[in-house]
CSV table of C-alpha atoms in Angstrom, one decimal:
chain,number,residue,atom,x,y,z
A,160,UNK,CA,47.0,91.9,47.3
A,161,UNK,CA,45.2,92.6,43.8
A,162,UNK,CA,44.4,96.4,43.2
A,163,UNK,CA,40.4,96.2,42.7
A,164,UNK,CA,39.6,97.2,39.2
A,165,UNK,CA,36.8,100.2,40.6
A,166,UNK,CA,37.6,101.8,43.5
A,167,UNK,CA,35.0,101.7,45.9
A,168,UNK,CA,32.2,104.8,46.6
A,169,UNK,CA,33.2,107.0,49.6
A,170,UNK,CA,30.5,108.5,51.6
A,171,UNK,CA,30.8,112.1,51.0
A,172,UNK,CA,29.7,113.0,54.6
A,173,UNK,CA,30.9,111.9,57.7
A,174,UNK,CA,28.2,109.7,59.4
A,175,UNK,CA,26.0,111.5,62.7
A,176,UNK,CA,25.9,108.0,63.9
A,177,UNK,CA,30.0,107.7,63.8
A,178,UNK,CA,30.4,110.8,65.4
A,179,UNK,CA,27.8,109.9,68.5
A,180,UNK,CA,29.4,106.4,68.8
A,181,UNK,CA,33.0,107.3,68.5
A,182,UNK,CA,33.9,109.3,71.7
A,183,UNK,CA,31.7,106.2,74.0
A,184,UNK,CA,33.9,103.4,72.0
A,185,UNK,CA,37.2,105.4,72.3
A,186,UNK,CA,36.8,105.6,75.8
A,187,UNK,CA,35.7,102.1,76.5
A,188,UNK,CA,39.1,100.9,74.5
A,189,UNK,CA,41.0,103.7,76.9
A,190,UNK,CA,39.4,101.8,80.4
A,191,UNK,CA,41.0,98.4,79.4
A,192,UNK,CA,43.9,99.5,77.3
A,193,UNK,CA,45.7,102.2,77.9
A,194,UNK,CA,50.1,100.8,77.2
A,195,UNK,CA,51.2,103.1,79.5
A,196,UNK,CA,49.1,102.0,83.2
A,197,UNK,CA,49.9,98.2,81.6
A,198,UNK,CA,54.0,99.1,81.4
A,199,UNK,CA,53.9,100.4,85.0
A,200,UNK,CA,52.0,97.6,86.2
A,201,UNK,CA,53.8,94.7,84.6
A,202,UNK,CA,56.7,96.3,86.1
A,203,UNK,CA,54.6,96.3,89.1
A,204,UNK,CA,53.9,92.8,89.2
A,205,UNK,CA,57.6,92.0,88.3
A,206,UNK,CA,57.5,91.4,84.6
A,207,UNK,CA,59.4,93.5,82.9
A,208,UNK,CA,62.3,96.0,83.9
A,209,UNK,CA,62.5,98.9,83.7
A,210,UNK,CA,64.4,100.2,80.3
A,211,UNK,CA,63.2,96.7,77.9
A,212,UNK,CA,63.4,96.6,74.4
A,213,UNK,CA,59.9,96.0,74.2
A,214,UNK,CA,57.1,97.9,75.3
A,215,UNK,CA,55.0,95.7,77.8
A,216,UNK,CA,51.5,97.7,77.4
A,217,UNK,CA,51.9,97.5,72.8
A,218,UNK,CA,52.5,93.8,74.2
A,219,UNK,CA,49.6,93.0,76.1
A,220,UNK,CA,47.0,95.2,74.1
A,221,UNK,CA,48.4,93.5,70.9
A,222,UNK,CA,47.5,90.5,72.1
A,223,UNK,CA,43.7,91.7,73.1
A,224,UNK,CA,43.4,92.8,69.4
A,225,UNK,CA,44.6,90.1,67.8
A,226,UNK,CA,41.7,88.0,69.4
A,227,UNK,CA,39.2,90.7,67.1
A,228,UNK,CA,40.9,89.2,64.0
A,229,UNK,CA,40.7,86.5,62.0
A,230,UNK,CA,43.5,84.4,61.1
A,231,UNK,CA,43.6,81.1,58.5
A,232,UNK,CA,44.6,79.2,61.1
A,233,UNK,CA,45.4,79.0,64.8
A,234,UNK,CA,49.1,79.4,64.0
A,235,UNK,CA,48.7,82.2,63.2
A,236,UNK,CA,47.1,83.3,66.6
A,237,UNK,CA,50.9,83.9,68.0
A,238,UNK,CA,51.3,85.8,64.5
A,239,UNK,CA,48.6,88.2,64.4
A,240,UNK,CA,49.8,89.6,68.3
A,241,UNK,CA,53.2,89.9,67.2
A,242,UNK,CA,51.9,91.5,64.0
A,243,UNK,CA,49.9,94.0,65.5
A,244,UNK,CA,52.7,94.8,68.1
A,245,UNK,CA,54.7,96.1,64.9
A,246,UNK,CA,52.2,98.3,63.8
A,247,UNK,CA,51.4,99.6,67.0
A,248,UNK,CA,54.8,100.4,68.4
A,249,UNK,CA,56.3,100.8,65.0
A,250,UNK,CA,59.2,98.5,66.0
A,251,UNK,CA,60.2,94.9,63.8
A,252,UNK,CA,59.9,92.5,66.8
A,253,UNK,CA,61.7,89.2,66.6
A,254,UNK,CA,60.4,86.3,66.6
A,255,UNK,CA,62.3,84.7,70.8
A,256,UNK,CA,61.6,88.1,72.2
A,257,UNK,CA,58.4,87.8,71.7
A,258,UNK,CA,57.8,84.9,72.4
A,259,UNK,CA,59.5,85.6,75.8
A,260,UNK,CA,58.0,88.9,76.6
A,261,UNK,CA,54.3,87.2,76.2
A,262,UNK,CA,55.1,85.0,78.6
A,263,UNK,CA,56.5,87.0,81.1
A,264,UNK,CA,53.0,88.7,80.8
A,265,UNK,CA,50.6,85.9,82.0
A,266,UNK,CA,50.9,88.5,86.1
A,267,UNK,CA,49.9,91.2,83.9
A,268,UNK,CA,46.9,89.5,82.0
A,269,UNK,CA,45.8,87.2,85.3
A,270,UNK,CA,45.3,90.9,87.3
A,271,UNK,CA,43.7,92.7,84.3
A,272,UNK,CA,41.3,90.4,84.0
A,273,UNK,CA,40.4,90.4,87.7
A,274,UNK,CA,40.4,93.9,87.9
A,275,UNK,CA,38.0,94.3,84.5
A,276,UNK,CA,35.4,91.7,85.5
A,277,UNK,CA,35.0,93.3,88.8
A,278,UNK,CA,34.9,96.6,87.8
A,279,UNK,CA,32.4,95.2,84.7
A,280,UNK,CA,30.0,93.4,87.8
A,281,UNK,CA,30.0,96.9,89.7
A,282,UNK,CA,29.2,99.3,87.9
A,283,UNK,CA,26.7,96.3,85.4
A,284,UNK,CA,23.8,98.1,84.9
A,285,UNK,CA,22.0,95.2,84.0
A,286,UNK,CA,18.2,94.9,85.5
A,287,UNK,CA,16.1,91.3,86.2
A,288,UNK,CA,12.4,91.7,84.7
A,289,UNK,CA,9.4,89.8,85.2
A,290,UNK,CA,9.5,86.6,87.0
A,291,UNK,CA,13.8,87.2,87.8
A,292,UNK,CA,12.9,90.8,88.9
A,293,UNK,CA,12.0,88.4,92.5
A,294,UNK,CA,15.4,87.1,92.4
A,295,UNK,CA,19.2,88.7,93.8
A,296,UNK,CA,20.1,87.4,90.6
A,297,UNK,CA,20.3,84.3,87.9
A,298,UNK,CA,23.6,82.4,87.9
A,299,UNK,CA,24.8,79.7,85.7
A,300,UNK,CA,27.6,77.6,85.6
A,301,UNK,CA,28.4,76.0,83.1
A,302,UNK,CA,32.0,74.4,81.0
A,303,UNK,CA,32.8,75.2,77.4
A,304,UNK,CA,35.7,72.8,76.3
A,305,UNK,CA,38.5,73.1,73.0
A,306,UNK,CA,40.1,71.4,71.1
A,307,UNK,CA,44.6,71.3,71.6
A,308,UNK,CA,47.1,70.3,69.8
A,309,UNK,CA,48.3,66.7,71.2
A,310,UNK,CA,51.0,67.6,72.5
A,311,UNK,CA,49.7,68.4,75.4
A,312,UNK,CA,47.8,65.7,76.1
A,313,UNK,CA,49.6,64.9,79.1
A,314,UNK,CA,48.7,68.5,80.5
A,315,UNK,CA,45.2,68.2,79.1
A,316,UNK,CA,43.7,65.1,78.9
A,317,UNK,CA,40.4,65.4,76.8
A,318,UNK,CA,37.9,63.1,77.0
A,319,UNK,CA,36.4,62.8,73.2
A,320,UNK,CA,40.1,63.3,71.9
A,321,UNK,CA,43.2,63.7,73.7
A,322,UNK,CA,43.7,66.8,74.8
A,323,UNK,CA,40.9,69.4,75.8
A,324,UNK,CA,41.0,72.6,77.6
A,325,UNK,CA,38.1,73.2,79.4
A,326,UNK,CA,37.1,76.4,81.1
A,327,UNK,CA,34.2,76.5,83.5
A,328,UNK,CA,32.4,80.1,84.2
A,329,UNK,CA,29.4,81.2,86.4
A,330,UNK,CA,27.4,83.6,84.4
A,331,UNK,CA,25.4,86.5,85.5
A,332,UNK,CA,22.1,86.7,83.5
A,333,UNK,CA,21.8,90.3,85.3
A,334,UNK,CA,25.1,91.1,84.5
A,335,UNK,CA,25.3,89.6,81.3
A,336,UNK,CA,29.0,88.0,81.9
A,337,UNK,CA,30.9,85.9,83.8
A,338,UNK,CA,31.4,86.7,87.4
A,339,UNK,CA,33.6,83.7,88.4
A,340,UNK,CA,36.1,82.1,86.2
A,341,UNK,CA,38.3,78.4,86.4
A,342,UNK,CA,40.3,76.2,84.2
A,343,UNK,CA,41.1,72.5,83.7
A,344,UNK,CA,41.7,69.6,81.6
A,345,UNK,CA,38.8,68.8,79.4
A,346,UNK,CA,38.7,65.4,81.4
A,347,UNK,CA,37.6,66.8,84.4
A,348,UNK,CA,33.8,66.6,84.7
A,349,UNK,CA,31.6,70.2,85.4
A,350,UNK,CA,30.3,69.1,88.6
A,351,UNK,CA,34.1,69.6,89.9
A,352,UNK,CA,34.9,72.3,87.7
A,353,UNK,CA,33.7,75.0,90.1
A,354,UNK,CA,34.2,74.8,93.7
A,355,UNK,CA,30.8,74.9,95.8
A,356,UNK,CA,30.0,79.0,96.8
A,357,UNK,CA,30.0,81.4,98.3
A,358,UNK,CA,26.7,81.0,97.2
A,359,UNK,CA,24.8,84.4,96.6
A,360,UNK,CA,22.1,84.9,99.1
A,361,UNK,CA,19.2,85.4,97.0
A,362,UNK,CA,19.7,84.5,93.9
A,363,UNK,CA,18.8,81.7,91.6
A,364,UNK,CA,20.9,79.4,90.1
A,365,UNK,CA,20.1,77.3,87.3
A,366,UNK,CA,22.6,74.2,86.1
A,367,UNK,CA,22.6,71.1,84.0
A,368,UNK,CA,23.0,67.5,84.9
A,369,UNK,CA,26.6,68.5,84.4
A,370,UNK,CA,25.9,70.3,88.2
A,371,UNK,CA,23.9,67.5,89.4
A,372,UNK,CA,24.6,67.4,92.9
A,373,UNK,CA,22.2,66.5,95.9
A,374,UNK,CA,24.8,67.9,98.4
A,375,UNK,CA,25.6,71.2,96.2
A,376,UNK,CA,21.6,71.4,95.5
A,377,UNK,CA,21.4,71.8,99.4
A,378,UNK,CA,24.1,73.9,100.7
A,379,UNK,CA,22.7,76.3,97.8
A,380,UNK,CA,19.5,76.4,99.0
A,381,UNK,CA,20.2,76.8,102.4
A,382,UNK,CA,22.2,79.9,101.5
A,383,UNK,CA,19.5,80.4,101.3
A,384,UNK,CA,19.1,81.0,97.5
A,385,UNK,CA,17.2,79.1,94.7
A,386,UNK,CA,17.7,76.3,92.8
A,387,UNK,CA,16.7,74.8,89.2
A,388,UNK,CA,18.3,71.9,87.6
A,389,UNK,CA,17.0,69.5,85.4
A,390,UNK,CA,16.5,65.8,87.0
A,391,UNK,CA,18.9,62.7,86.6
A,392,UNK,CA,16.3,59.9,84.3
A,393,UNK,CA,18.5,57.6,86.6
A,394,UNK,CA,17.5,60.4,90.5
A,395,UNK,CA,15.1,59.0,92.5
A,396,UNK,CA,14.7,61.2,95.8
A,397,UNK,CA,11.8,59.6,98.2
A,398,UNK,CA,8.2,61.6,97.1
A,399,UNK,CA,6.9,63.0,100.1
A,400,UNK,CA,3.3,64.4,98.4
A,401,UNK,CA,1.6,64.9,95.0
A,402,UNK,CA,-0.3,68.4,93.8
A,403,UNK,CA,-3.3,68.2,92.1
A,404,UNK,CA,-4.2,71.1,89.8
A,405,UNK,CA,-6.2,72.7,92.5
A,406,UNK,CA,-3.3,72.3,94.6
A,407,UNK,CA,-4.8,70.1,97.0
A,408,UNK,CA,-1.7,68.3,98.6
A,409,UNK,CA,-1.9,63.8,98.7
A,410,UNK,CA,0.5,62.3,101.0
A,411,UNK,CA,2.4,59.9,99.9
A,412,UNK,CA,3.3,56.4,101.6
A,413,UNK,CA,2.7,53.0,101.9
A,414,UNK,CA,0.8,52.0,104.1
A,415,UNK,CA,2.8,50.3,107.0
A,416,UNK,CA,4.6,54.0,106.5
A,417,UNK,CA,7.0,53.6,104.7
A,418,UNK,CA,8.8,56.2,102.1
A,419,UNK,CA,7.8,55.4,98.4
A,420,UNK,CA,10.5,56.8,96.0
A,421,UNK,CA,9.9,58.2,92.4
A,422,UNK,CA,10.1,55.3,89.7
A,423,UNK,CA,7.5,53.1,92.6
A,424,UNK,CA,4.9,56.0,93.4
A,425,UNK,CA,4.7,57.1,89.3
A,426,UNK,CA,5.1,53.8,88.4
A,427,UNK,CA,2.2,52.4,90.4
A,428,UNK,CA,-0.3,55.4,90.6
A,429,UNK,CA,0.0,56.8,93.7
A,430,UNK,CA,0.7,60.2,92.5
A,431,UNK,CA,-2.2,62.3,90.6
A,432,UNK,CA,-3.5,61.2,87.3
A,433,UNK,CA,-2.1,63.9,84.9
A,434,UNK,CA,0.4,64.6,82.6
A,435,UNK,CA,1.8,67.5,84.5
A,436,UNK,CA,3.3,66.2,88.1
A,437,UNK,CA,4.0,68.5,90.6
A,438,UNK,CA,5.8,66.2,93.8
A,439,UNK,CA,7.7,67.5,97.1
A,440,UNK,CA,10.6,65.4,97.5
A,441,UNK,CA,13.3,64.5,99.8
A,442,UNK,CA,16.7,65.3,98.9
A,443,UNK,CA,19.7,63.5,101.0
A,444,UNK,CA,23.2,63.6,100.8
A,445,UNK,CA,26.6,63.4,103.1
A,446,UNK,CA,27.1,65.4,105.7
A,447,UNK,CA,24.0,68.1,105.3
A,448,UNK,CA,20.6,67.8,106.7
A,449,UNK,CA,17.7,66.2,104.8
A,450,UNK,CA,16.1,68.8,102.5
A,451,UNK,CA,12.5,69.3,100.9
A,452,UNK,CA,11.8,70.2,97.6
A,453,UNK,CA,10.1,70.1,94.3
A,454,UNK,CA,10.1,67.7,91.5
A,455,UNK,CA,7.9,69.1,88.6
A,456,UNK,CA,7.8,67.0,85.2
A,457,UNK,CA,6.6,69.0,82.3
A,458,UNK,CA,5.9,67.1,79.2
A,459,UNK,CA,7.4,69.2,75.8
A,460,UNK,CA,8.0,67.2,72.1
A,461,UNK,CA,6.4,64.5,73.4
A,462,UNK,CA,9.4,64.1,76.7
A,463,UNK,CA,8.5,64.1,80.4
A,464,UNK,CA,10.9,66.9,81.5
A,465,UNK,CA,11.9,66.6,85.1
A,466,UNK,CA,12.9,69.7,87.2
A,467,UNK,CA,14.4,69.8,90.8
A,468,UNK,CA,13.8,73.2,92.2
A,469,UNK,CA,13.3,75.1,95.4
A,470,UNK,CA,11.0,77.5,93.3
A,471,UNK,CA,8.2,78.4,95.9
A,472,UNK,CA,4.7,76.7,94.2
A,473,UNK,CA,2.2,79.9,95.6
A,474,UNK,CA,4.4,81.7,93.1
A,475,UNK,CA,5.4,79.4,90.1
A,476,UNK,CA,3.4,77.1,88.7
A,477,UNK,CA,5.1,73.4,86.8
A,478,UNK,CA,5.0,75.4,83.0
A,479,UNK,CA,6.8,79.0,84.6
A,480,UNK,CA,9.4,76.4,86.0
A,481,UNK,CA,10.5,74.9,82.7
A,482,UNK,CA,9.8,78.5,81.1
A,483,UNK,CA,12.4,79.7,83.6
A,484,UNK,CA,14.8,76.8,82.8
A,485,UNK,CA,15.1,78.3,79.5
A,486,UNK,CA,17.3,81.2,80.3
A,487,UNK,CA,19.7,78.8,80.2
A,488,UNK,CA,20.0,79.0,77.3
A,489,UNK,CA,22.3,82.3,77.6
A,490,UNK,CA,25.6,81.0,78.9
A,491,UNK,CA,25.0,78.6,75.8
A,492,UNK,CA,25.1,81.9,73.4
A,493,UNK,CA,27.8,83.9,76.0
A,494,UNK,CA,29.8,80.2,75.3
A,495,UNK,CA,29.0,80.6,71.8
A,496,UNK,CA,30.7,83.7,71.6
A,497,UNK,CA,33.9,82.9,73.7
A,498,UNK,CA,34.3,80.2,71.1
A,499,UNK,CA,33.8,81.8,67.5
A,500,UNK,CA,33.9,85.5,67.8
A,501,UNK,CA,36.8,85.8,69.8
A,502,UNK,CA,39.2,83.1,68.6
A,503,UNK,CA,39.3,80.8,71.8
A,504,UNK,CA,38.6,77.9,69.6
A,505,UNK,CA,41.8,78.8,67.5
A,506,UNK,CA,43.8,77.8,70.1
A,507,UNK,CA,44.4,73.9,68.9
A,508,UNK,CA,47.6,74.5,67.6
A,509,UNK,CA,49.9,76.2,70.8
A,510,UNK,CA,51.8,73.4,72.4
A,511,UNK,CA,52.9,75.2,75.3
A,512,UNK,CA,50.9,75.5,78.2
A,513,UNK,CA,52.3,78.7,78.9
A,514,UNK,CA,51.8,80.4,75.6
A,515,UNK,CA,48.2,78.8,75.5
A,516,UNK,CA,47.9,80.5,78.4
A,517,UNK,CA,48.2,83.9,77.3
A,518,UNK,CA,46.5,83.3,74.6
A,519,UNK,CA,43.0,82.7,76.5
A,520,UNK,CA,43.8,85.3,78.8
A,521,UNK,CA,43.8,87.8,75.9
A,522,UNK,CA,40.8,86.2,74.4
A,523,UNK,CA,38.6,86.6,77.8
A,524,UNK,CA,40.0,89.9,77.8
A,525,UNK,CA,38.8,90.6,74.7
A,526,UNK,CA,35.4,89.8,75.9
A,527,UNK,CA,35.3,92.0,78.3
A,528,UNK,CA,36.2,94.9,76.2
A,529,UNK,CA,33.2,93.9,74.0
A,530,UNK,CA,31.4,94.1,76.5
A,531,UNK,CA,32.5,97.3,77.5
A,532,UNK,CA,32.0,98.5,73.6
A,533,UNK,CA,28.4,97.2,73.4
A,534,UNK,CA,26.9,99.1,76.8
A,535,UNK,CA,28.5,101.7,75.6
A,536,UNK,CA,26.6,101.8,72.1
A,537,UNK,CA,23.3,100.8,74.3
A,538,UNK,CA,23.7,103.7,76.5
A,539,UNK,CA,24.0,105.7,73.4
A,540,UNK,CA,20.9,104.3,71.8
A,541,UNK,CA,19.0,104.5,74.7
A,542,UNK,CA,19.5,107.7,75.1
A,543,UNK,CA,19.1,109.0,72.2
A,544,UNK,CA,15.0,106.4,71.9
A,545,UNK,CA,14.2,108.9,75.2
A,546,UNK,CA,15.2,111.9,73.4
A,547,UNK,CA,11.6,113.0,71.8
A,548,UNK,CA,12.1,114.0,68.2
A,549,UNK,CA,12.2,117.6,67.4
A,550,UNK,CA,9.3,119.6,66.6
A,551,UNK,CA,8.6,119.8,62.7
A,552,UNK,CA,8.7,123.1,61.8
A,553,UNK,CA,5.8,125.2,59.6
A,554,UNK,CA,5.2,124.8,56.3
A,555,UNK,CA,6.1,128.2,54.6
A,556,UNK,CA,3.4,129.1,52.5
A,557,UNK,CA,3.7,131.5,49.7
A,558,UNK,CA,2.0,134.9,50.5
């Protein structure tokens, strides 16, 4: 690289903030990136032999650290990890040897991800506030697709293009991270990406139209947990009653007792004549007993937004329901972090499924590492904010 004509100004003294944060950041790194422990884990899992040319622990660390580097294109992801290893180990690795080692370390990456996830969730200090404090957690399932090399179309079939890789996750608002992760081809619908249950008792589940399924809704509600989801345009459940602005309940049925569905009830004016609707509806699904749920309509930007939920009417107004659903945006930000900040959007030139798995697992571990660092920095900032400032020294006046 060309030399700078003018040297950069270096600070004349050490930054006090760096001195305060350095031990906490160092501890966060050591929690996850201990090369000797990782090397011992690789031996225990049979990924390497005791006397190996490469240090497995440093190789894993190199892959994780490479997720934070910004390469020119996706072809450099594996190359970045190899170069980082050479810097850590003071060695000159071979292309084929490095690739073979990386593929052997897949079970090590999986084990580390499982352990790091459980450790993070067990000690996550998150607290739900406001209306959300009534729930054990707020859990948001969602999926995110990544472009792949067309050579992988036979393994990971896509929808918008020939090859896509999809990550399915359940995001915890309390923990600020994913509690469960599953992978699939991009063509797999979100509703099949994550298995139903086990449901967290007392939690609130928020999901979008991709997870809309009456059977899943009923199963979660009887866990018991609460559910809030968007109602599909074509959904047409039976309407049992409509509630006015003062809470007066109006049963809805034809004169002969025939049940009325949502489209008929709204089209023929059987519900209350008001912009905001609050209804009791009956949900049915194969293998489940019928369930009475709540359908809410809240106008927004000239369009009617319909929600299906189990949130009690006595505690949550229709406006509260619509506002709480906006919490689902947190999972979008979480996936955006996965895509851009950790180079999961830079896997499209990897044509080997096993190499792709290594890169993805390394990025997910890097995500947990960044969460550890962020939590450490937040803890320091919170402690300093709670410490009262020192009293000003008394002014010294000349006699």
